[in-house]
């Protein structure tokens, strides 16, 4: 069998004396859509920050595309094919919507394809088309999430990493954003999705990990976990 695109083994992450991630193993196959769910404070964001290099791992190894990320700085990881939309979105507030989208493609030279892909993103998110020349920071949280997702897609990543794309958004915005996430997955993007909205996350992915207090406590097919009584009671509010 081919090796996974992403393979995390034995990952520990500390904030000083506090251990946020405890010996975590997680893998994502090429073309797979995987979610990491868990309550607030479980360690999901810390895991993603170790993956993107924003936090140092205190133990363990992260292999991406067969290569260890140890010693590779955060700013060098996008060129390897990692794109993350962080919690809180992280758009460039004073740059226009168009400039933000173009920034996502800054490592690419295929300008005709970039133009086509920007047009596709504006078709998916007409909210952005109306605001193309406006500063991104003036938009609503939902519109900024659309922009952040569009910007990440323009990098044409090997692995798209989303941290809580539904957080703080109105239900109608969440629905639009997840429609596009679903479409992008159908087109073959590999996805690692962190979500507190476990129901939504389990619906758009094939495989899931459940994290609690820094550890993976359960993993399996999303369709199995969505019917698991323990998962339903703890994460689906049933
Ligand atoms: N900057 C920080 N300093 C100290 N502790 C932190 C910091 N960020 C997160 N933590 C702690 O690490 C744990 C995991 O947090 P986090 O990874 O943000 O969880 P999640 O994304 O699952 O909500 C929590 O106990 C949190 O309080
Ligand atoms: Mg988080």
Short mmCIF file of C-alpha atoms and ligand atoms in Angstrom, two decimals:
data_model
loop_
_atom_site.label_atom_id
_atom_site.label_comp_id
_atom_site.label_asym_id
_atom_site.label_seq_id
_atom_site.Cartn_x
_atom_site.Cartn_y
_atom_site.Cartn_z
CA UNK A 1 0.00 0.00 0.00
CA UNK A 2 1.14 3.54 -0.70
CA UNK A 3 2.25 5.50 2.33
CA UNK A 4 -0.18 8.15 3.64
CA UNK A 5 0.23 11.75 2.50
CA UNK A 6 0.34 12.79 6.15
CA UNK A 7 1.55 10.61 8.98
CA UNK A 8 1.80 11.96 12.50
CA UNK A 9 3.24 9.61 15.11
CA UNK A 10 3.71 10.08 18.84
CA UNK A 11 3.16 13.84 18.72
CA UNK A 12 3.50 15.78 21.98
CA UNK A 13 2.90 19.53 22.19
CA UNK A 14 3.56 21.57 25.33
CA UNK A 15 2.87 25.13 26.43
CA UNK A 16 5.48 25.38 29.16
CA UNK A 17 4.43 22.80 31.74
CA UNK A 18 1.01 22.25 30.16
CA UNK A 19 0.82 19.30 27.76
CA UNK A 20 -1.84 20.02 25.14
CA UNK A 21 -1.20 17.02 22.83
CA UNK A 22 -0.28 13.58 24.17
CA UNK A 23 1.33 10.97 21.94
CA UNK A 24 -1.02 11.61 19.05
CA UNK A 25 -1.07 9.35 15.97
CA UNK A 26 -3.02 10.54 12.94
CA UNK A 27 -2.77 9.89 9.23
CA UNK A 28 -4.41 11.17 6.07
CA UNK A 29 -4.24 9.28 2.78
CA UNK A 30 -3.91 11.12 -0.50
CA UNK A 31 -7.45 12.11 -1.59
CA UNK A 32 -8.98 11.30 1.79
CA UNK A 33 -11.24 13.61 3.85
CA UNK A 34 -10.56 13.30 7.54
CA UNK A 35 -11.93 15.15 10.54
CA UNK A 36 -10.54 15.70 14.01
CA UNK A 37 -13.35 16.48 16.44
CA UNK A 38 -13.48 17.11 20.15
CA UNK A 39 -14.59 19.57 22.80
CA UNK A 40 -13.14 23.00 23.34
CA UNK A 41 -9.63 22.65 24.80
CA UNK A 42 -9.13 19.07 23.57
CA UNK A 43 -5.93 19.97 21.70
CA UNK A 44 -7.14 20.17 18.10
CA UNK A 45 -5.67 23.59 17.26
CA UNK A 46 -2.41 22.69 18.98
CA UNK A 47 -2.16 19.61 16.75
CA UNK A 48 -2.70 21.70 13.62
CA UNK A 49 -0.17 24.30 14.78
CA UNK A 50 2.46 21.60 15.18
CA UNK A 51 1.61 20.38 11.70
CA UNK A 52 1.97 23.82 10.13
CA UNK A 53 5.05 24.66 12.20
CA UNK A 54 3.54 27.44 14.32
CA UNK A 55 4.29 25.39 17.44
CA UNK A 56 7.26 23.13 18.02
CA UNK A 57 6.56 19.48 18.74
CA UNK A 58 8.22 18.32 21.96
CA UNK A 59 8.16 14.71 20.74
CA UNK A 60 7.05 12.67 17.77
CA UNK A 61 7.39 12.97 14.06
CA UNK A 62 5.34 14.39 11.22
CA UNK A 63 5.88 12.93 7.78
CA UNK A 64 4.35 14.79 4.85
CA UNK A 65 4.62 13.32 1.41
CA UNK A 66 7.28 10.97 2.74
CA UNK A 67 9.41 13.72 4.22
CA UNK A 68 9.91 14.67 7.88
CA UNK A 69 8.83 18.22 8.68
CA UNK A 70 11.31 18.40 11.53
CA UNK A 71 13.48 21.47 11.09
CA UNK A 72 11.25 22.94 8.36
CA UNK A 73 10.03 26.40 9.36
CA UNK A 74 6.35 27.40 9.21
CA UNK A 75 6.94 29.78 6.31
CA UNK A 76 8.57 27.01 4.27
CA UNK A 77 5.71 24.52 4.68
CA UNK A 78 3.20 26.05 2.20
CA UNK A 79 5.67 25.38 -0.63
CA UNK A 80 5.52 21.67 0.32
CA UNK A 81 1.75 21.70 -0.22
CA UNK A 82 0.29 22.50 3.20
CA UNK A 83 -2.38 25.21 3.37
CA UNK A 84 -4.20 26.02 6.59
CA UNK A 85 -7.14 28.29 7.24
CA UNK A 86 -6.58 29.13 10.91
CA UNK A 87 -9.15 29.54 13.63
CA UNK A 88 -10.28 33.15 13.33
CA UNK A 89 -9.56 33.09 9.56
CA UNK A 90 -6.47 35.34 9.35
CA UNK A 91 -7.32 37.36 6.24
CA UNK A 92 -5.16 40.40 5.49
CA UNK A 93 -7.60 43.00 6.84
CA UNK A 94 -6.28 46.06 5.00
CA UNK A 95 -5.77 44.35 1.66
CA UNK A 96 -8.66 44.07 -0.78
CA UNK A 97 -10.56 40.85 -1.30
CA UNK A 98 -8.89 40.41 -4.70
CA UNK A 99 -5.42 41.02 -3.26
CA UNK A 100 -6.09 38.42 -0.57
CA UNK A 101 -7.07 35.86 -3.21
CA UNK A 102 -4.01 36.67 -5.30
CA UNK A 103 -1.82 36.33 -2.21
CA UNK A 104 -2.99 32.71 -1.94
CA UNK A 105 -1.45 32.03 -5.35
CA UNK A 106 1.82 33.85 -4.74
CA UNK A 107 3.96 30.73 -5.22
CA UNK A 108 2.38 30.00 -8.62
CA UNK A 109 3.30 31.31 -12.06
CA UNK A 110 0.34 29.99 -14.11
CA UNK A 111 -1.56 33.27 -14.25
CA UNK A 112 -4.29 32.10 -16.66
CA UNK A 113 -5.20 29.18 -14.39
CA UNK A 114 -5.11 31.49 -11.36
CA UNK A 115 -7.59 33.83 -13.06
CA UNK A 116 -9.91 30.91 -13.84
CA UNK A 117 -9.73 29.65 -10.28
CA UNK A 118 -10.46 33.12 -8.85
CA UNK A 119 -13.50 33.26 -11.16
CA UNK A 120 -14.59 29.83 -9.85
CA UNK A 121 -14.27 30.97 -6.25
CA UNK A 122 -16.30 34.11 -6.99
CA UNK A 123 -18.99 31.92 -8.58
CA UNK A 124 -19.08 29.81 -5.44
CA UNK A 125 -19.09 32.86 -3.18
CA UNK A 126 -20.93 35.75 -4.92
CA UNK A 127 -20.62 37.68 -1.63
CA UNK A 128 -16.94 38.11 -2.44
CA UNK A 129 -17.50 39.28 -6.00
CA UNK A 130 -19.53 42.24 -4.74
CA UNK A 131 -16.69 43.23 -2.41
CA UNK A 132 -13.70 42.49 -4.61
CA UNK A 133 -12.04 45.90 -4.26
CA UNK A 134 -12.95 46.46 -0.60
CA UNK A 135 -10.66 45.89 2.37
CA UNK A 136 -11.18 42.34 3.62
CA UNK A 137 -11.36 43.49 7.23
CA UNK A 138 -14.64 45.31 6.59
CA UNK A 139 -16.49 42.11 5.73
CA UNK A 140 -18.60 39.93 8.03
CA UNK A 141 -17.08 36.89 9.72
CA UNK A 142 -18.80 34.58 7.24
CA UNK A 143 -17.48 36.49 4.26
CA UNK A 144 -13.98 36.48 5.74
CA UNK A 145 -14.23 32.70 6.18
CA UNK A 146 -15.20 32.39 2.50
CA UNK A 147 -12.23 34.53 1.56
CA UNK A 148 -9.83 32.58 3.76
CA UNK A 149 -11.01 29.32 2.19
CA UNK A 150 -10.69 30.79 -1.31
CA UNK A 151 -7.21 32.05 -0.56
CA UNK A 152 -6.12 28.63 0.72
CA UNK A 153 -7.53 26.90 -2.38
CA UNK A 154 -5.58 29.24 -4.65
CA UNK A 155 -2.39 27.77 -3.27
CA UNK A 156 -3.51 24.44 -4.83
CA UNK A 157 -2.38 22.59 -1.72
CA UNK A 158 -1.76 18.87 -1.47
CA UNK A 159 -3.50 19.02 1.92
CA UNK A 160 -6.13 21.58 2.90
CA UNK A 161 -6.31 22.11 6.65
CA UNK A 162 -9.32 23.92 8.12
CA UNK A 163 -9.58 24.90 11.79
CA UNK A 164 -13.20 25.45 12.85
CA UNK A 165 -14.59 26.95 9.63
CA UNK A 166 -18.08 27.16 11.18
CA UNK A 167 -17.04 28.95 14.35
CA UNK A 168 -19.14 32.01 15.19
CA UNK A 169 -20.98 32.04 11.85
CA UNK A 170 -24.69 32.30 11.11
CA UNK A 171 -26.23 28.96 10.00
CA UNK A 172 -26.81 30.21 6.44
CA UNK A 173 -23.09 31.07 6.12
CA UNK A 174 -22.07 27.72 7.57
CA UNK A 175 -24.25 25.99 5.00
CA UNK A 176 -22.69 27.91 2.08
CA UNK A 177 -19.18 27.27 3.25
CA UNK A 178 -19.77 23.56 3.78
CA UNK A 179 -21.37 23.25 0.34
CA UNK A 180 -18.12 24.51 -1.12
CA UNK A 181 -16.00 22.31 1.14
CA UNK A 182 -18.06 19.34 -0.11
CA UNK A 183 -17.58 20.38 -3.74
CA UNK A 184 -13.84 20.83 -3.29
CA UNK A 185 -13.65 17.35 -1.74
CA UNK A 186 -15.59 15.83 -4.66
CA UNK A 187 -13.04 17.41 -6.99
CA UNK A 188 -10.27 15.48 -5.26
CA UNK A 189 -8.82 17.79 -2.61
CA UNK A 190 -7.32 16.05 0.41
CA UNK A 191 -8.81 17.52 3.60
CA UNK A 192 -8.02 17.59 7.29
CA UNK A 193 -10.95 19.31 9.01
CA UNK A 194 -11.07 20.38 12.64
CA UNK A 195 -14.59 21.18 13.79
CA UNK A 196 -16.59 21.56 16.97
CA UNK A 197 -19.73 21.02 14.90
CA UNK A 198 -19.21 17.27 14.93
CA UNK A 199 -22.35 16.42 13.00
CA UNK A 200 -21.34 18.59 10.05
CA UNK A 201 -17.76 17.35 10.17
CA UNK A 202 -18.81 13.69 10.18
CA UNK A 203 -21.14 14.34 7.25
CA UNK A 204 -18.45 15.73 4.91
CA UNK A 205 -15.64 13.28 5.74
CA UNK A 206 -15.01 9.55 5.40
CA UNK A 207 -12.88 9.09 8.48
CA UNK A 208 -12.72 10.72 11.89
CA UNK A 209 -10.61 11.00 15.02
CA UNK A 210 -12.08 12.03 18.35
CA UNK A 211 -9.76 13.94 20.67
CA UNK A 212 -10.20 14.46 24.40
CA UNK A 213 -7.73 16.05 26.82
CA UNK A 214 -4.85 15.86 24.35
CA UNK A 215 -5.41 12.24 23.30
CA UNK A 216 -7.15 10.43 20.46
CA UNK A 217 -9.86 8.44 22.25
CA UNK A 218 -11.70 7.03 19.25
CA UNK A 219 -11.26 6.78 15.49
CA UNK A 220 -13.02 5.14 12.61
CA UNK A 221 -15.34 5.67 9.67
CA UNK A 222 -17.31 8.91 10.01
CA UNK A 223 -20.51 7.04 9.11
CA UNK A 224 -19.87 4.65 12.04
CA UNK A 225 -18.98 7.35 14.55
CA UNK A 226 -22.05 9.44 13.70
CA UNK A 227 -24.16 6.48 14.92
CA UNK A 228 -21.97 5.61 17.92
CA UNK A 229 -23.99 6.11 21.14
CA UNK A 230 -20.95 7.52 22.99
CA UNK A 231 -20.22 10.02 20.23
CA UNK A 232 -23.87 10.96 19.96
CA UNK A 233 -24.10 11.63 23.68
CA UNK A 234 -20.81 13.50 24.02
CA UNK A 235 -20.56 15.45 20.74
CA UNK A 236 -23.88 15.43 18.93
CA UNK A 237 -26.01 16.65 21.82
CA UNK A 238 -28.23 13.56 21.91
N1 LIG B 1 -1.06 29.80 24.16
C1 LIG B 1 -1.39 28.90 25.10
N2 LIG B 1 -0.78 28.91 26.32
C2 LIG B 1 -1.08 27.99 27.25
N3 LIG B 1 -1.98 27.01 27.09
C3 LIG B 1 -2.62 26.95 25.91
C4 LIG B 1 -2.37 27.89 24.86
N4 LIG B 1 -3.14 27.58 23.80
C5 LIG B 1 -3.86 26.49 24.18
N5 LIG B 1 -3.55 26.13 25.44
C6 LIG B 1 -4.12 24.99 26.18
O1 LIG B 1 -3.92 23.80 25.44
C7 LIG B 1 -5.06 22.97 25.47
C8 LIG B 1 -5.51 22.65 24.08
O2 LIG B 1 -5.93 23.86 23.42
P1 LIG B 1 -6.32 23.88 21.89
O3 LIG B 1 -5.32 23.12 21.12
O4 LIG B 1 -6.54 25.30 21.52
O5 LIG B 1 -7.70 23.07 21.92
P2 LIG B 1 -8.91 23.03 20.87
O6 LIG B 1 -8.44 23.61 19.59
O7 LIG B 1 -9.25 21.58 20.78
O8 LIG B 1 -10.02 23.81 21.47
C9 LIG B 1 -6.10 23.69 26.32
O9 LIG B 1 -6.04 23.20 27.62
C10 LIG B 1 -5.63 25.13 26.28
O10 LIG B 1 -5.99 25.81 27.45
MG1 LIG B 2 -9.21 25.19 18.48
#
